C-alpha cells in the first residue's frame, strides 16, 4: 500500500533562504515608513517592528502574497493609499534575491556543496522515503519557479513526484491544492499521510487532513541547535512530533510507518 509525505521547502529542507524573515521585516518597515508615517518616532518604530516580527513568525509557510496583503492593510491603517500586493511582493522578492544571490552562485559554481544549504539529514531521509515507495511531494508558499530551480540546485528535485510552489498572480494555497489532488486521486487507497515542515501553516493543514505532522524546529543559523520560538509555534499549531533536524532518519521512518491511516 502506498502513502504520501508532503514537505515544506524553506527551513524544512533548504537553508538557501535563511534570514528571509529579516529581509521581509526590512521591506515592511521601510514601506510603512514611506511618506513620514513614523516621523522619526522611535517608540512607534519599535511598536511596528515588534508587530511585524510577530506577524512574520506566525505566518511562516503561507504564500508571500498573503503576507503582502497584510502589509497592504497596515499601510491603509496609517492613512496611506497602498500599492498592490503584487508590487509589494515584487519589492520583497527582488530584495530577497539580492540577499541569497551569493549563496546560489557559490553552489552553482562548486565553491560550496549543496548539502551545506540543506537541513541536516534531508538527503538521507528523502532517499529512505523514496526506497519505501512513498509518494513524495514538495509544496511551498515561495514562487513556483524559485522552488523548482532551488530544489534542482540542491540536488533534491528528483526525489519528488511533484514540486509545487505559488503561481504568479494566484492566491491559491499550493499546500492545500496538492493534498486535495492526492486525496481525490487515491483517497482511502493511501496507507500513510504525513506532513513535515517548520511552519505552523503546513502543520495546521496536515492536521486538517488527518496526517501525521512532524515539526522541524531547526535553528537555520546554527546547525544542530533547536529554535525555541519555532518549537513553540509548532506546538501551538498541533505538531505531533518535533525534531531538531532530519538527521535521525530511523526514528522519523518509524513514526511514518506507524502512522497508517485507520
PDB file of C-alpha atoms in Angstrom:
ATOM      1  CA  UNK A   1       0.000   0.000   0.000  1.00  0.00           C
ATOM      2  CA  UNK A   2       1.247   3.480  -0.828  1.00  0.00           C
ATOM      3  CA  UNK A   3       1.107   6.745   1.010  1.00  0.00           C
ATOM      4  CA  UNK A   4       2.315  10.303   0.673  1.00  0.00           C
ATOM      5  CA  UNK A   5       4.677  12.588   2.538  1.00  0.00           C
ATOM      6  CA  UNK A   6       4.452  16.327   1.944  1.00  0.00           C
ATOM      7  CA  UNK A   7       7.481  18.507   2.678  1.00  0.00           C
ATOM      8  CA  UNK A   8       7.685  22.234   3.078  1.00  0.00           C
ATOM      9  CA  UNK A   9      10.866  23.620   1.493  1.00  0.00           C
ATOM     10  CA  UNK A  10      12.427  26.713   3.077  1.00  0.00           C
ATOM     11  CA  UNK A  11      13.625  25.998   6.605  1.00  0.00           C
ATOM     12  CA  UNK A  12      12.480  22.371   6.388  1.00  0.00           C
ATOM     13  CA  UNK A  13      14.872  21.156   3.688  1.00  0.00           C
ATOM     14  CA  UNK A  14      16.554  24.240   2.223  1.00  0.00           C
ATOM     15  CA  UNK A  15      18.680  26.800   4.021  1.00  0.00           C
ATOM     16  CA  UNK A  16      19.321  28.929   0.943  1.00  0.00           C
ATOM     17  CA  UNK A  17      16.788  31.492   2.153  1.00  0.00           C
ATOM     18  CA  UNK A  18      17.833  31.521   5.799  1.00  0.00           C
ATOM     19  CA  UNK A  19      17.286  35.064   7.018  1.00  0.00           C
ATOM     20  CA  UNK A  20      14.282  35.763   4.795  1.00  0.00           C
ATOM     21  CA  UNK A  21      12.364  36.936   7.852  1.00  0.00           C
ATOM     22  CA  UNK A  22      14.797  39.805   8.397  1.00  0.00           C
ATOM     23  CA  UNK A  23      14.583  40.762   4.730  1.00  0.00           C
ATOM     24  CA  UNK A  24      10.779  40.807   4.825  1.00  0.00           C
ATOM     25  CA  UNK A  25      10.797  42.814   8.031  1.00  0.00           C
ATOM     26  CA  UNK A  26      13.094  45.427   6.463  1.00  0.00           C
ATOM     27  CA  UNK A  27      10.808  45.737   3.447  1.00  0.00           C
ATOM     28  CA  UNK A  28       7.695  46.051   5.603  1.00  0.00           C
ATOM     29  CA  UNK A  29       9.200  48.617   7.968  1.00  0.00           C
ATOM     30  CA  UNK A  30      10.530  50.695   5.078  1.00  0.00           C
ATOM     31  CA  UNK A  31       7.172  50.544   3.297  1.00  0.00           C
ATOM     32  CA  UNK A  32       5.297  51.703   6.378  1.00  0.00           C
ATOM     33  CA  UNK A  33       7.824  54.491   6.986  1.00  0.00           C
ATOM     34  CA  UNK A  34       7.353  55.945   3.496  1.00  0.00           C
ATOM     35  CA  UNK A  35       5.751  59.360   3.463  1.00  0.00           C
ATOM     36  CA  UNK A  36       6.847  60.090   7.021  1.00  0.00           C
ATOM     37  CA  UNK A  37       4.283  57.778   8.628  1.00  0.00           C
ATOM     38  CA  UNK A  38       6.558  57.216  11.635  1.00  0.00           C
ATOM     39  CA  UNK A  39       8.077  60.714  11.546  1.00  0.00           C
ATOM     40  CA  UNK A  40      11.200  59.656  13.427  1.00  0.00           C
ATOM     41  CA  UNK A  41       9.158  58.446  16.420  1.00  0.00           C
ATOM     42  CA  UNK A  42      11.430  55.761  17.909  1.00  0.00           C
ATOM     43  CA  UNK A  43       8.697  54.361  20.165  1.00  0.00           C
ATOM     44  CA  UNK A  44       6.350  53.969  17.189  1.00  0.00           C
ATOM     45  CA  UNK A  45       9.107  52.381  15.146  1.00  0.00           C
ATOM     46  CA  UNK A  46       9.675  49.807  17.911  1.00  0.00           C
ATOM     47  CA  UNK A  47       5.956  49.054  18.160  1.00  0.00           C
ATOM     48  CA  UNK A  48       5.724  48.462  14.419  1.00  0.00           C
ATOM     49  CA  UNK A  49       8.930  46.394  14.353  1.00  0.00           C
ATOM     50  CA  UNK A  50       7.558  44.104  17.082  1.00  0.00           C
ATOM     51  CA  UNK A  51       4.166  43.814  15.400  1.00  0.00           C
ATOM     52  CA  UNK A  52       5.728  42.961  12.040  1.00  0.00           C
ATOM     53  CA  UNK A  53       8.163  40.461  13.556  1.00  0.00           C
ATOM     54  CA  UNK A  54       5.321  38.628  15.326  1.00  0.00           C
ATOM     55  CA  UNK A  55       3.204  38.550  12.199  1.00  0.00           C
ATOM     56  CA  UNK A  56       6.032  37.121  10.077  1.00  0.00           C
ATOM     57  CA  UNK A  57       6.708  34.422  12.679  1.00  0.00           C
ATOM     58  CA  UNK A  58       3.029  33.449  12.878  1.00  0.00           C
ATOM     59  CA  UNK A  59       2.553  33.426   9.099  1.00  0.00           C
ATOM     60  CA  UNK A  60       5.587  31.306   8.186  1.00  0.00           C
ATOM     61  CA  UNK A  61       4.535  28.858   5.481  1.00  0.00           C
ATOM     62  CA  UNK A  62       1.778  30.840   3.791  1.00  0.00           C
ATOM     63  CA  UNK A  63       2.120  32.356   0.358  1.00  0.00           C
ATOM     64  CA  UNK A  64       4.156  35.538   0.169  1.00  0.00           C
ATOM     65  CA  UNK A  65       1.237  37.320  -1.499  1.00  0.00           C
ATOM     66  CA  UNK A  66      -0.878  36.776   1.630  1.00  0.00           C
ATOM     67  CA  UNK A  67       1.855  38.351   3.741  1.00  0.00           C
ATOM     68  CA  UNK A  68       1.906  41.278   1.353  1.00  0.00           C
ATOM     69  CA  UNK A  69      -1.872  41.583   1.693  1.00  0.00           C
ATOM     70  CA  UNK A  70      -1.332  42.004   5.435  1.00  0.00           C
ATOM     71  CA  UNK A  71       1.261  44.705   4.685  1.00  0.00           C
ATOM     72  CA  UNK A  72      -1.239  46.436   2.425  1.00  0.00           C
ATOM     73  CA  UNK A  73      -3.785  46.503   5.262  1.00  0.00           C
ATOM     74  CA  UNK A  74      -1.216  48.030   7.617  1.00  0.00           C
ATOM     75  CA  UNK A  75      -0.385  50.761   5.091  1.00  0.00           C
ATOM     76  CA  UNK A  76      -4.096  51.613   4.947  1.00  0.00           C
ATOM     77  CA  UNK A  77      -4.229  51.689   8.757  1.00  0.00           C
ATOM     78  CA  UNK A  78      -1.674  54.545   8.856  1.00  0.00           C
ATOM     79  CA  UNK A  79      -3.780  56.599   6.455  1.00  0.00           C
ATOM     80  CA  UNK A  80      -1.986  55.980   3.165  1.00  0.00           C
ATOM     81  CA  UNK A  81      -3.231  54.598  -0.114  1.00  0.00           C
ATOM     82  CA  UNK A  82      -1.432  51.251  -0.517  1.00  0.00           C
ATOM     83  CA  UNK A  83       0.095  49.846  -3.662  1.00  0.00           C
ATOM     84  CA  UNK A  84      -0.986  46.455  -4.990  1.00  0.00           C
ATOM     85  CA  UNK A  85       0.010  43.236  -3.253  1.00  0.00           C
ATOM     86  CA  UNK A  86       1.932  42.276  -6.388  1.00  0.00           C
ATOM     87  CA  UNK A  87       4.007  45.468  -6.223  1.00  0.00           C
ATOM     88  CA  UNK A  88       4.905  44.761  -2.615  1.00  0.00           C
ATOM     89  CA  UNK A  89       5.657  41.132  -3.411  1.00  0.00           C
ATOM     90  CA  UNK A  90       7.983  42.109  -6.290  1.00  0.00           C
ATOM     91  CA  UNK A  91       9.797  44.542  -3.979  1.00  0.00           C
ATOM     92  CA  UNK A  92      10.351  41.842  -1.375  1.00  0.00           C
ATOM     93  CA  UNK A  93      11.311  39.199  -3.934  1.00  0.00           C
ATOM     94  CA  UNK A  94      13.916  41.480  -5.538  1.00  0.00           C
ATOM     95  CA  UNK A  95      15.424  42.257  -2.138  1.00  0.00           C
ATOM     96  CA  UNK A  96      15.486  38.580  -1.147  1.00  0.00           C
ATOM     97  CA  UNK A  97      17.087  37.508  -4.443  1.00  0.00           C
ATOM     98  CA  UNK A  98      19.866  40.028  -3.860  1.00  0.00           C
ATOM     99  CA  UNK A  99      20.265  38.629  -0.315  1.00  0.00           C
ATOM    100  CA  UNK A 100      20.699  34.986  -1.426  1.00  0.00           C
ATOM    101  CA  UNK A 101      22.436  35.533  -4.764  1.00  0.00           C
ATOM    102  CA  UNK A 102      25.918  34.761  -3.433  1.00  0.00           C
ATOM    103  CA  UNK A 103      24.720  31.514  -1.826  1.00  0.00           C
ATOM    104  CA  UNK A 104      23.164  30.341  -5.080  1.00  0.00           C
ATOM    105  CA  UNK A 105      26.249  31.311  -7.075  1.00  0.00           C
ATOM    106  CA  UNK A 106      28.506  29.538  -4.579  1.00  0.00           C
ATOM    107  CA  UNK A 107      26.640  26.237  -5.030  1.00  0.00           C
ATOM    108  CA  UNK A 108      26.229  26.642  -8.792  1.00  0.00           C
ATOM    109  CA  UNK A 109      29.954  27.299  -9.242  1.00  0.00           C
ATOM    110  CA  UNK A 110      31.012  24.419  -6.997  1.00  0.00           C
ATOM    111  CA  UNK A 111      32.549  26.595  -4.288  1.00  0.00           C
ATOM    112  CA  UNK A 112      30.059  25.198  -1.780  1.00  0.00           C
ATOM    113  CA  UNK A 113      28.450  21.764  -1.670  1.00  0.00           C
ATOM    114  CA  UNK A 114      24.644  21.599  -1.931  1.00  0.00           C
ATOM    115  CA  UNK A 115      24.484  19.795   1.414  1.00  0.00           C
ATOM    116  CA  UNK A 116      25.799  22.897   3.169  1.00  0.00           C
ATOM    117  CA  UNK A 117      22.448  24.503   2.383  1.00  0.00           C
ATOM    118  CA  UNK A 118      20.304  21.515   3.337  1.00  0.00           C
ATOM    119  CA  UNK A 119      18.903  20.878   6.809  1.00  0.00           C
ATOM    120  CA  UNK A 120      20.921  18.024   8.342  1.00  0.00           C
ATOM    121  CA  UNK A 121      19.598  14.608   7.304  1.00  0.00           C
ATOM    122  CA  UNK A 122      17.493  15.884   4.393  1.00  0.00           C
ATOM    123  CA  UNK A 123      19.062  13.806   1.640  1.00  0.00           C
ATOM    124  CA  UNK A 124      19.260  10.595   3.654  1.00  0.00           C
ATOM    125  CA  UNK A 125      15.617  10.904   4.713  1.00  0.00           C
ATOM    126  CA  UNK A 126      14.434  11.554   1.156  1.00  0.00           C
ATOM    127  CA  UNK A 127      16.376   8.515  -0.036  1.00  0.00           C
ATOM    128  CA  UNK A 128      14.826   6.340   2.682  1.00  0.00           C
ATOM    129  CA  UNK A 129      11.295   7.543   1.923  1.00  0.00           C
ATOM    130  CA  UNK A 130      11.774   7.026  -1.793  1.00  0.00           C
ATOM    131  CA  UNK A 131      13.081   3.497  -1.163  1.00  0.00           C
ATOM    132  CA  UNK A 132       9.927   2.834   0.878  1.00  0.00           C
ATOM    133  CA  UNK A 133       7.857   3.539  -2.233  1.00  0.00           C
ATOM    134  CA  UNK A 134       6.060   6.560  -0.820  1.00  0.00           C
ATOM    135  CA  UNK A 135       4.782   9.455  -2.903  1.00  0.00           C
ATOM    136  CA  UNK A 136       6.910  12.488  -2.089  1.00  0.00           C
ATOM    137  CA  UNK A 137       5.591  15.989  -2.675  1.00  0.00           C
ATOM    138  CA  UNK A 138       7.305  19.329  -2.163  1.00  0.00           C
ATOM    139  CA  UNK A 139       4.937  22.261  -1.616  1.00  0.00           C
ATOM    140  CA  UNK A 140       5.906  25.803  -0.755  1.00  0.00           C
ATOM    141  CA  UNK A 141       4.480  29.290  -0.483  1.00  0.00           C
ATOM    142  CA  UNK A 142       7.575  30.517  -2.353  1.00  0.00           C
ATOM    143  CA  UNK A 143       7.127  31.197  -6.075  1.00  0.00           C
ATOM    144  CA  UNK A 144       6.995  28.023  -8.149  1.00  0.00           C
ATOM    145  CA  UNK A 145       9.892  28.868 -10.471  1.00  0.00           C
ATOM    146  CA  UNK A 146      12.139  29.649  -7.485  1.00  0.00           C
ATOM    147  CA  UNK A 147      11.237  26.416  -5.675  1.00  0.00           C
ATOM    148  CA  UNK A 148      11.825  24.345  -8.803  1.00  0.00           C
ATOM    149  CA  UNK A 149      15.197  25.993  -9.503  1.00  0.00           C
ATOM    150  CA  UNK A 150      16.444  25.823  -5.917  1.00  0.00           C
ATOM    151  CA  UNK A 151      15.397  22.176  -5.483  1.00  0.00           C
ATOM    152  CA  UNK A 152      17.381  21.326  -8.626  1.00  0.00           C
ATOM    153  CA  UNK A 153      20.359  23.362  -7.425  1.00  0.00           C
ATOM    154  CA  UNK A 154      20.434  21.473  -4.125  1.00  0.00           C
ATOM    155  CA  UNK A 155      20.062  18.125  -5.876  1.00  0.00           C
ATOM    156  CA  UNK A 156      16.778  17.087  -4.263  1.00  0.00           C
ATOM    157  CA  UNK A 157      14.295  17.668  -7.098  1.00  0.00           C
ATOM    158  CA  UNK A 158      14.498  14.097  -8.409  1.00  0.00           C
ATOM    159  CA  UNK A 159      13.282  12.633  -5.114  1.00  0.00           C
ATOM    160  CA  UNK A 160       9.865  14.221  -5.532  1.00  0.00           C
ATOM    161  CA  UNK A 161       6.902  13.023  -7.545  1.00  0.00           C
ATOM    162  CA  UNK A 162       5.654  16.593  -7.609  1.00  0.00           C
ATOM    163  CA  UNK A 163       7.017  20.018  -6.753  1.00  0.00           C
ATOM    164  CA  UNK A 164       4.555  22.852  -6.384  1.00  0.00           C
ATOM    165  CA  UNK A 165       5.076  26.465  -5.376  1.00  0.00           C
ATOM    166  CA  UNK A 166       2.995  29.596  -5.562  1.00  0.00           C
ATOM    167  CA  UNK A 167       1.816  30.558  -9.044  1.00  0.00           C
ATOM    168  CA  UNK A 168       2.351  34.187 -10.033  1.00  0.00           C
ATOM    169  CA  UNK A 169      -0.763  36.329  -9.556  1.00  0.00           C
ATOM    170  CA  UNK A 170      -2.638  33.441  -7.947  1.00  0.00           C
ATOM    171  CA  UNK A 171      -3.615  33.282  -4.293  1.00  0.00           C
ATOM    172  CA  UNK A 172      -4.413  29.552  -4.220  1.00  0.00           C
ATOM    173  CA  UNK A 173      -2.518  27.745  -1.459  1.00  0.00           C
ATOM    174  CA  UNK A 174      -0.236  25.138  -3.132  1.00  0.00           C
ATOM    175  CA  UNK A 175      -0.077  23.001   0.022  1.00  0.00           C
ATOM    176  CA  UNK A 176      -3.846  22.647   0.245  1.00  0.00           C
ATOM    177  CA  UNK A 177      -4.159  22.165  -3.523  1.00  0.00           C
ATOM    178  CA  UNK A 178      -1.652  19.340  -3.726  1.00  0.00           C
ATOM    179  CA  UNK A 179      -3.124  17.460  -0.737  1.00  0.00           C
ATOM    180  CA  UNK A 180      -6.639  17.751  -2.133  1.00  0.00           C
ATOM    181  CA  UNK A 181      -5.414  16.480  -5.510  1.00  0.00           C
ATOM    182  CA  UNK A 182      -3.810  13.426  -3.901  1.00  0.00           C
ATOM    183  CA  UNK A 183      -6.876  12.686  -1.805  1.00  0.00           C
ATOM    184  CA  UNK A 184      -9.114  12.971  -4.858  1.00  0.00           C
ATOM    185  CA  UNK A 185      -6.873  10.660  -6.892  1.00  0.00           C
ATOM    186  CA  UNK A 186      -6.077   7.951  -4.345  1.00  0.00           C
ATOM    187  CA  UNK A 187      -8.440   8.513  -1.422  1.00  0.00           C
ATOM    188  CA  UNK A 188      -8.532   5.626   1.035  1.00  0.00           C
ATOM    189  CA  UNK A 189      -6.022   3.603  -1.008  1.00  0.00           C
ATOM    190  CA  UNK A 190      -3.255   5.627   0.650  1.00  0.00           C
ATOM    191  CA  UNK A 191      -1.909   3.934   3.763  1.00  0.00           C
ATOM    192  CA  UNK A 192       0.242   6.796   5.024  1.00  0.00           C
ATOM    193  CA  UNK A 193      -0.179  10.546   5.191  1.00  0.00           C
ATOM    194  CA  UNK A 194       2.491  12.772   6.685  1.00  0.00           C
ATOM    195  CA  UNK A 195       3.393  16.443   6.581  1.00  0.00           C
ATOM    196  CA  UNK A 196       6.873  17.647   7.518  1.00  0.00           C
ATOM    197  CA  UNK A 197       7.506  21.361   7.935  1.00  0.00           C
ATOM    198  CA  UNK A 198       8.989  24.131  10.037  1.00  0.00           C
ATOM    199  CA  UNK A 199       5.986  26.488   9.978  1.00  0.00           C
ATOM    200  CA  UNK A 200       2.592  26.414  11.684  1.00  0.00           C
ATOM    201  CA  UNK A 201       0.711  26.715   8.384  1.00  0.00           C
ATOM    202  CA  UNK A 202       1.629  23.322   6.948  1.00  0.00           C
ATOM    203  CA  UNK A 203       1.203  21.674  10.358  1.00  0.00           C
ATOM    204  CA  UNK A 204      -2.342  23.033  10.629  1.00  0.00           C
ATOM    205  CA  UNK A 205      -3.077  21.868   7.076  1.00  0.00           C
ATOM    206  CA  UNK A 206      -1.709  18.407   7.882  1.00  0.00           C
ATOM    207  CA  UNK A 207      -3.926  18.105  10.958  1.00  0.00           C
ATOM    208  CA  UNK A 208      -6.927  19.148   8.867  1.00  0.00           C
ATOM    209  CA  UNK A 209      -6.304  16.167   6.580  1.00  0.00           C
ATOM    210  CA  UNK A 210      -5.568  13.735   9.450  1.00  0.00           C
ATOM    211  CA  UNK A 211      -1.916  13.380   8.501  1.00  0.00           C
ATOM    212  CA  UNK A 212       0.979  12.691  10.839  1.00  0.00           C
ATOM    213  CA  UNK A 213       2.557  16.099  11.453  1.00  0.00           C
ATOM    214  CA  UNK A 214       6.282  16.402  12.101  1.00  0.00           C
ATOM    215  CA  UNK A 215       7.611  19.832  13.013  1.00  0.00           C
ATOM    216  CA  UNK A 216      11.206  20.754  12.181  1.00  0.00           C
ATOM    217  CA  UNK A 217      12.392  23.290  14.756  1.00  0.00           C
ATOM    218  CA  UNK A 218      15.909  23.709  13.393  1.00  0.00           C
ATOM    219  CA  UNK A 219      17.841  26.890  14.010  1.00  0.00           C
ATOM    220  CA  UNK A 220      18.594  27.948  10.432  1.00  0.00           C
ATOM    221  CA  UNK A 221      21.726  29.833  11.505  1.00  0.00           C
ATOM    222  CA  UNK A 222      23.332  27.238  13.803  1.00  0.00           C
ATOM    223  CA  UNK A 223      23.385  23.586  12.682  1.00  0.00           C
ATOM    224  CA  UNK A 224      22.173  21.076  15.266  1.00  0.00           C
ATOM    225  CA  UNK A 225      20.509  23.643  17.506  1.00  0.00           C
ATOM    226  CA  UNK A 226      16.760  23.853  18.153  1.00  0.00           C
ATOM    227  CA  UNK A 227      15.000  27.178  17.702  1.00  0.00           C
ATOM    228  CA  UNK A 228      12.768  27.584  20.795  1.00  0.00           C
ATOM    229  CA  UNK A 229      10.485  30.103  19.075  1.00  0.00           C
ATOM    230  CA  UNK A 230       9.907  27.730  16.150  1.00  0.00           C
ATOM    231  CA  UNK A 231       9.295  24.922  18.611  1.00  0.00           C
ATOM    232  CA  UNK A 232       6.652  26.948  20.472  1.00  0.00           C
ATOM    233  CA  UNK A 233       4.830  27.854  17.249  1.00  0.00           C
ATOM    234  CA  UNK A 234       4.897  24.247  16.040  1.00  0.00           C
ATOM    235  CA  UNK A 235       3.499  23.024  19.380  1.00  0.00           C
ATOM    236  CA  UNK A 236       0.744  25.609  19.195  1.00  0.00           C
ATOM    237  CA  UNK A 237      -0.127  24.529  15.652  1.00  0.00           C
ATOM    238  CA  UNK A 238      -0.539  20.938  16.843  1.00  0.00           C
ATOM    239  CA  UNK A 239       2.613  19.210  15.600  1.00  0.00           C
ATOM    240  CA  UNK A 240       2.529  15.643  16.855  1.00  0.00           C
ATOM    241  CA  UNK A 241       6.302  15.293  16.958  1.00  0.00           C
ATOM    242  CA  UNK A 242       9.037  17.936  16.830  1.00  0.00           C
ATOM    243  CA  UNK A 243      12.640  17.329  15.796  1.00  0.00           C
ATOM    244  CA  UNK A 244      15.791  19.466  15.794  1.00  0.00           C
ATOM    245  CA  UNK A 245      16.520  18.482  12.201  1.00  0.00           C
ATOM    246  CA  UNK A 246      16.084  15.447   9.928  1.00  0.00           C
ATOM    247  CA  UNK A 247      19.226  13.556  10.914  1.00  0.00           C
ATOM    248  CA  UNK A 248      17.541  10.761  12.929  1.00  0.00           C
ATOM    249  CA  UNK A 249      16.258   9.024   9.815  1.00  0.00           C
ATOM    250  CA  UNK A 250      15.358   5.756  11.506  1.00  0.00           C
ATOM    251  CA  UNK A 251      13.237   7.474  14.153  1.00  0.00           C
ATOM    252  CA  UNK A 252      11.396   9.547  11.537  1.00  0.00           C
ATOM    253  CA  UNK A 253      10.832   6.483   9.349  1.00  0.00           C
ATOM    254  CA  UNK A 254       9.484   4.621  12.381  1.00  0.00           C
ATOM    255  CA  UNK A 255       6.944   7.348  13.098  1.00  0.00           C
ATOM    256  CA  UNK A 256       5.816   7.405   9.480  1.00  0.00           C
ATOM    257  CA  UNK A 257       5.458   3.599   9.282  1.00  0.00           C
ATOM    258  CA  UNK A 258       3.307   3.634  12.436  1.00  0.00           C
ATOM    259  CA  UNK A 259       1.070   6.364  11.011  1.00  0.00           C
ATOM    260  CA  UNK A 260      -1.023   4.063   8.838  1.00  0.00           C
ATOM    261  CA  UNK A 261      -4.434   5.577   8.187  1.00  0.00           C
ATOM    262  CA  UNK A 262      -7.100   3.554  10.017  1.00  0.00           C
TER     263      UNK A 262
END
